[in-house]
PDB file of C-alpha atoms in Angstrom:
ATOM      1  CA  MET F   1     -40.650 -42.406 -87.669  1.00  0.00           C
ATOM      2  CA  ARG F   2     -38.489 -39.519 -86.731  1.00  0.00           C
ATOM      3  CA  ASN F   3     -41.240 -38.053 -84.544  1.00  0.00           C
ATOM      4  CA  SER F   4     -41.674 -41.311 -82.624  1.00  0.00           C
ATOM      5  CA  ARG F   5     -37.946 -41.522 -81.875  1.00  0.00           C
ATOM      6  CA  PHE F   6     -38.049 -38.009 -80.453  1.00  0.00           C
ATOM      7  CA  ARG F   7     -41.054 -38.881 -78.264  1.00  0.00           C
ATOM      8  CA  PHE F   8     -39.302 -42.004 -77.016  1.00  0.00           C
ATOM      9  CA  TRP F   9     -36.153 -40.039 -76.203  1.00  0.00           C
ATOM     10  CA  LEU F  10     -38.184 -37.316 -74.470  1.00  0.00           C
ATOM     11  CA  ARG F  11     -40.108 -39.838 -72.312  1.00  0.00           C
ATOM     12  CA  LYS F  12     -36.893 -41.585 -71.373  1.00  0.00           C
ATOM     13  CA  ALA F  13     -35.162 -38.304 -70.464  1.00  0.00           C
ATOM     14  CA  LEU F  14     -38.110 -37.141 -68.347  1.00  0.00           C
ATOM     15  CA  SER F  15     -38.395 -40.447 -66.495  1.00  0.00           C
ATOM     16  CA  GLU F  16     -34.655 -40.429 -65.716  1.00  0.00           C
ATOM     17  CA  SER F  17     -34.758 -36.834 -64.494  1.00  0.00           C
ATOM     18  CA  LYS F  18     -37.093 -37.834 -61.661  1.00  0.00           C
ATOM     19  CA  HIS F  19     -34.419 -40.149 -60.260  1.00  0.00           C
ATOM     20  CA  LEU F  20     -31.445 -37.786 -60.374  1.00  0.00           C
ATOM     21  CA  ASP F  21     -28.941 -38.131 -57.561  1.00  0.00           C
ATOM     22  CA  GLU F  22     -28.956 -34.915 -55.519  1.00  0.00           C
ATOM     23  CA  SER F  23     -26.327 -35.891 -52.965  1.00  0.00           C
ATOM     24  CA  GLY F  24     -24.001 -33.035 -52.086  1.00  0.00           C
ATOM     25  CA  GLU F  25     -26.473 -30.321 -53.075  1.00  0.00           C
ATOM     26  CA  ALA F  26     -27.181 -29.291 -49.454  1.00  0.00           C
ATOM     27  CA  THR F  27     -23.496 -28.607 -48.789  1.00  0.00           C
ATOM     28  CA  ILE F  28     -23.208 -26.314 -51.776  1.00  0.00           C
ATOM     29  CA  GLU F  29     -26.429 -24.522 -50.844  1.00  0.00           C
ATOM     30  CA  PHE F  30     -25.229 -24.074 -47.254  1.00  0.00           C
ATOM     31  CA  ILE F  31     -21.931 -22.584 -48.421  1.00  0.00           C
ATOM     32  CA  GLY F  32     -23.763 -20.275 -50.815  1.00  0.00           C
ATOM     33  CA  ILE F  33     -26.207 -19.071 -48.170  1.00  0.00           C
ATOM     34  CA  PHE F  34     -23.363 -18.517 -45.678  1.00  0.00           C
ATOM     35  CA  ALA F  35     -21.386 -16.525 -48.239  1.00  0.00           C
ATOM     36  CA  ALA F  36     -24.429 -14.410 -49.083  1.00  0.00           C
ATOM     37  CA  LEU F  37     -25.724 -13.836 -45.537  1.00  0.00           C
ATOM     38  CA  GLY F  38     -23.102 -14.906 -43.017  1.00  0.00           C
ATOM     39  CA  LEU F  39     -20.103 -12.954 -44.248  1.00  0.00           C
ATOM     40  CA  PRO F  40     -21.842  -9.535 -44.267  1.00  0.00           C
ATOM     41  CA  ILE F  41     -23.233 -10.222 -40.780  1.00  0.00           C
ATOM     42  CA  LEU F  42     -19.777 -11.257 -39.573  1.00  0.00           C
ATOM     43  CA  ALA F  43     -18.280  -8.077 -41.062  1.00  0.00           C
ATOM     44  CA  LEU F  44     -20.938  -5.992 -39.294  1.00  0.00           C
ATOM     45  CA  ILE F  45     -20.203  -7.678 -35.961  1.00  0.00           C
ATOM     46  CA  LEU F  46     -16.454  -7.083 -36.360  1.00  0.00           C
ATOM     47  CA  SER F  47     -17.038  -3.437 -37.251  1.00  0.00           C
ATOM     48  CA  LEU F  48     -19.305  -2.879 -34.244  1.00  0.00           C
ATOM     49  CA  ALA F  49     -16.813  -4.594 -31.923  1.00  0.00           C
ATOM     50  CA  ASN F  50     -13.983  -2.398 -33.222  1.00  0.00           C
ATOM     51  CA  LEU F  51     -16.136   0.714 -32.811  1.00  0.00           C
ATOM     52  CA  GLN F  52     -17.014  -0.292 -29.241  1.00  0.00           C
ATOM     53  CA  ALA F  53     -13.325  -0.848 -28.432  1.00  0.00           C
ATOM     54  CA  GLY F  54     -12.531   2.587 -29.864  1.00  0.00           C
ATOM     55  CA  THR F  55     -15.261   4.211 -27.780  1.00  0.00           C
ATOM     56  CA  PHE F  56     -14.027   2.547 -24.585  1.00  0.00           C
ATOM     57  CA  ALA F  57     -10.426   3.460 -25.423  1.00  0.00           C
ATOM     58  CA  ALA F  58     -11.255   7.117 -26.034  1.00  0.00           C
ATOM     59  CA  GLN F  59     -13.225   7.399 -22.803  1.00  0.00           C
ATOM     60  CA  SER F  60     -10.505   5.592 -20.856  1.00  0.00           C
ATOM     61  CA  LEU F  61      -7.809   7.851 -22.273  1.00  0.00           C
ATOM     62  CA  ALA F  62      -9.840  10.991 -21.530  1.00  0.00           C
ATOM     63  CA  GLN F  63     -10.361   9.926 -17.907  1.00  0.00           C
ATOM     64  CA  THR F  64      -6.728   8.924 -17.434  1.00  0.00           C
ATOM     65  CA  THR F  65      -5.419  12.130 -18.988  1.00  0.00           C
ATOM     66  CA  LEU F  66      -7.749  14.161 -16.768  1.00  0.00           C
ATOM     67  CA  HIS F  67      -6.467  12.308 -13.709  1.00  0.00           C
ATOM     68  CA  GLN F  68      -2.825  12.861 -14.676  1.00  0.00           C
ATOM     69  CA  VAL F  69      -3.272  16.560 -15.465  1.00  0.00           C
ATOM     70  CA  SER F  70      -5.305  17.144 -12.285  1.00  0.00           C
ATOM     71  CA  GLN F  71      -2.448  15.624 -10.277  1.00  0.00           C
ATOM     72  CA  GLY F  72       0.013  18.058 -11.837  1.00  0.00           C
ATOM     73  CA  VAL F  73       1.585  15.765 -14.447  1.00  0.00           C
ATOM     74  CA  GLN F  74       1.657  17.657 -17.742  1.00  0.00           C
ATOM     75  CA  ASP F  75       4.757  16.248 -19.387  1.00  0.00           C
ATOM     76  CA  PRO F  76       3.868  15.751 -23.102  1.00  0.00           C
ATOM     77  CA  ALA F  77       6.135  12.697 -23.398  1.00  0.00           C
ATOM     78  CA  LEU F  78       4.440  11.016 -20.442  1.00  0.00           C
ATOM     79  CA  LEU F  79       0.964  11.809 -21.766  1.00  0.00           C
ATOM     80  CA  GLN F  80       1.955  10.482 -25.222  1.00  0.00           C
ATOM     81  CA  ALA F  81       3.302   7.275 -23.660  1.00  0.00           C
ATOM     82  CA  GLN F  82       0.009   6.918 -21.827  1.00  0.00           C
ATOM     83  CA  ALA F  83      -1.920   7.338 -25.100  1.00  0.00           C
ATOM     84  CA  THR F  84       0.267   4.693 -26.769  1.00  0.00           C
ATOM     85  CA  LEU F  85      -0.349   2.317 -23.872  1.00  0.00           C
ATOM     86  CA  VAL F  86      -4.125   2.725 -24.176  1.00  0.00           C
ATOM     87  CA  GLN F  87      -3.888   2.250 -27.952  1.00  0.00           C
ATOM     88  CA  LYS F  88      -2.003  -1.032 -27.526  1.00  0.00           C
ATOM     89  CA  ASP F  89      -4.278  -2.144 -24.700  1.00  0.00           C
ATOM     90  CA  PHE F  90      -7.362  -1.850 -26.909  1.00  0.00           C
ATOM     91  CA  GLN F  91      -5.485  -3.172 -29.987  1.00  0.00           C
ATOM     92  CA  LEU F  92      -6.277  -0.181 -32.172  1.00  0.00           C
ATOM     93  CA  SER F  93      -4.166   0.633 -35.205  1.00  0.00           C
ATOM     94  CA  THR F  94      -4.494   4.424 -35.293  1.00  0.00           C
ATOM     95  CA  PRO F  95      -3.100   6.850 -32.709  1.00  0.00           C
ATOM     96  CA  PRO F  96      -5.434   9.208 -30.829  1.00  0.00           C
ATOM     97  CA  VAL F  97      -5.385  13.003 -30.760  1.00  0.00           C
ATOM     98  CA  VAL F  98      -5.471  14.275 -27.173  1.00  0.00           C
ATOM     99  CA  ASN F  99      -6.094  17.930 -26.312  1.00  0.00           C
ATOM    100  CA  TYR F 100      -6.463  19.431 -22.882  1.00  0.00           C
ATOM    101  CA  ASN F 101      -6.995  22.951 -21.675  1.00  0.00           C
ATOM    102  CA  CYS F 102      -6.591  24.095 -18.106  1.00  0.00           C
ATOM    103  CA  GLY F 103      -5.712  27.749 -18.456  1.00  0.00           C
ATOM    104  CA  ARG F 104      -2.716  28.380 -16.224  1.00  0.00           C
ATOM    105  CA  CYS F 105      -3.130  24.919 -14.625  1.00  0.00           C
ATOM    106  CA  GLN F 106      -3.024  26.368 -11.110  1.00  0.00           C
ATOM    107  CA  LEU F 107      -4.629  24.711  -8.129  1.00  0.00           C
ATOM    108  CA  GLY F 108      -8.426  24.823  -8.534  1.00  0.00           C
ATOM    109  CA  ASP F 109      -8.441  25.664 -12.278  1.00  0.00           C
ATOM    110  CA  PHE F 110     -10.899  23.917 -14.580  1.00  0.00           C
ATOM    111  CA  ILE F 111      -9.519  21.180 -16.886  1.00  0.00           C
ATOM    112  CA  ALA F 112     -11.186  20.097 -20.128  1.00  0.00           C
ATOM    113  CA  VAL F 113      -9.813  17.015 -21.896  1.00  0.00           C
ATOM    114  CA  LYS F 114     -10.917  16.028 -25.393  1.00  0.00           C
ATOM    115  CA  VAL F 115      -9.835  12.824 -27.160  1.00  0.00           C
ATOM    116  CA  ASN F 116     -10.466  12.306 -30.878  1.00  0.00           C
ATOM    117  CA  TRP F 117      -9.892   8.884 -32.340  1.00  0.00           C
ATOM    118  CA  SER F 118     -10.391   7.731 -35.909  1.00  0.00           C
ATOM    119  CA  ILE F 119     -11.424   4.057 -35.851  1.00  0.00           C
ATOM    120  CA  PRO F 120     -10.900   2.233 -39.181  1.00  0.00           C
ATOM    121  CA  LEU F 121     -13.300  -0.464 -40.286  1.00  0.00           C
ATOM    122  CA  PRO F 122     -11.620  -3.879 -39.961  1.00  0.00           C
ATOM    123  CA  VAL F 123     -13.105  -5.279 -43.186  1.00  0.00           C
ATOM    124  CA  VAL F 124     -11.625  -2.634 -45.499  1.00  0.00           C
ATOM    125  CA  PRO F 125      -8.327  -3.845 -47.021  1.00  0.00           C
ATOM    126  CA  ASP F 126      -5.281  -1.564 -46.899  1.00  0.00           C
ATOM    127  CA  TRP F 127      -4.586  -1.815 -50.631  1.00  0.00           C
ATOM    128  CA  LEU F 128      -7.835   0.025 -51.450  1.00  0.00           C
ATOM    129  CA  GLY F 129      -6.547   3.144 -49.724  1.00  0.00           C
ATOM    130  CA  LEU F 130      -9.950   3.891 -48.206  1.00  0.00           C
ATOM    131  CA  LYS F 131      -9.177   3.240 -44.531  1.00  0.00           C
ATOM    132  CA  GLU F 132      -8.931   6.953 -43.701  1.00  0.00           C
ATOM    133  CA  HIS F 133     -12.086   7.839 -45.624  1.00  0.00           C
ATOM    134  CA  LEU F 134     -14.221   5.044 -44.171  1.00  0.00           C
ATOM    135  CA  ALA F 135     -12.993   5.461 -40.599  1.00  0.00           C
ATOM    136  CA  ILE F 136     -15.493   6.282 -37.884  1.00  0.00           C
ATOM    137  CA  LYS F 137     -14.671   9.315 -35.753  1.00  0.00           C
ATOM    138  CA  VAL F 138     -14.983   8.809 -31.992  1.00  0.00           C
ATOM    139  CA  GLU F 139     -14.774  11.637 -29.477  1.00  0.00           C
ATOM    140  CA  ALA F 140     -14.630  11.537 -25.685  1.00  0.00           C
ATOM    141  CA  GLN F 141     -14.581  14.447 -23.259  1.00  0.00           C
ATOM    142  CA  SER F 142     -13.833  14.700 -19.582  1.00  0.00           C
ATOM    143  CA  SER F 143     -13.553  17.628 -17.211  1.00  0.00           C
ATOM    144  CA  GLY F 144     -12.444  18.327 -13.661  1.00  0.00           C
ATOM    145  CA  LEU F 145     -10.322  20.550 -11.443  1.00  0.00           C
ATOM    146  CA  VAL F 146      -6.572  20.816 -10.912  1.00  0.00           C
ATOM    147  CA  LEU F 147      -5.965  19.152  -7.541  1.00  0.00           C
ATOM    148  CA  ALA F 148      -2.199  19.497  -7.258  1.00  0.00           C
ATOM    149  CA  GLU F 149       0.498  21.950  -8.220  1.00  0.00           C
ATOM    150  CA  ARG F 150       2.199  21.435 -11.556  1.00  0.00           C
ATOM    151  CA  ARG F 151       5.183  19.117 -11.303  1.00  0.00           C
ATOM    152  CA  PRO F 152       8.337  20.005 -13.176  1.00  0.00           C
ATOM    153  CA  SER F 153       9.082  17.925 -16.299  1.00  0.00           C
ATOM    154  CA  SER F 154      11.537  15.100 -15.758  1.00  0.00           C
ATOM    155  CA  GLU F 155      14.294  15.943 -18.213  1.00  0.00           C
TER     156      GLU F 155
END
């Protein structure tokens, strides 16, 4: 008797399981797949876009600094203001390191400009304290000749 009740219950449960309502399952699956695949892809795209902006910014700053130094402008405050302007223009959070060498900076001397920029990954939160360690280093170089005499600093 007990065995027959169990069989009856089992048949009833199996027949009802074939007609389960699965409405709403696709939405949950879509959200799960997006969280598993979409978010890492989105983070990769944001990181690559930030790296590309940093590369363009470094090259732009190297070219602009070369142009300024070749025209005789070597005021550190002016060159720093220029670097800040490029940083804001490309919406980067870290400041660049700009070095140039032109010997005596006389007419016809060779100029070498080197820009180092540390580009942080946009998906790393600040509270982890890993922004500096996971930053990507970007370097741009430019070279040319001094085309004008050195201008005195505006003080």
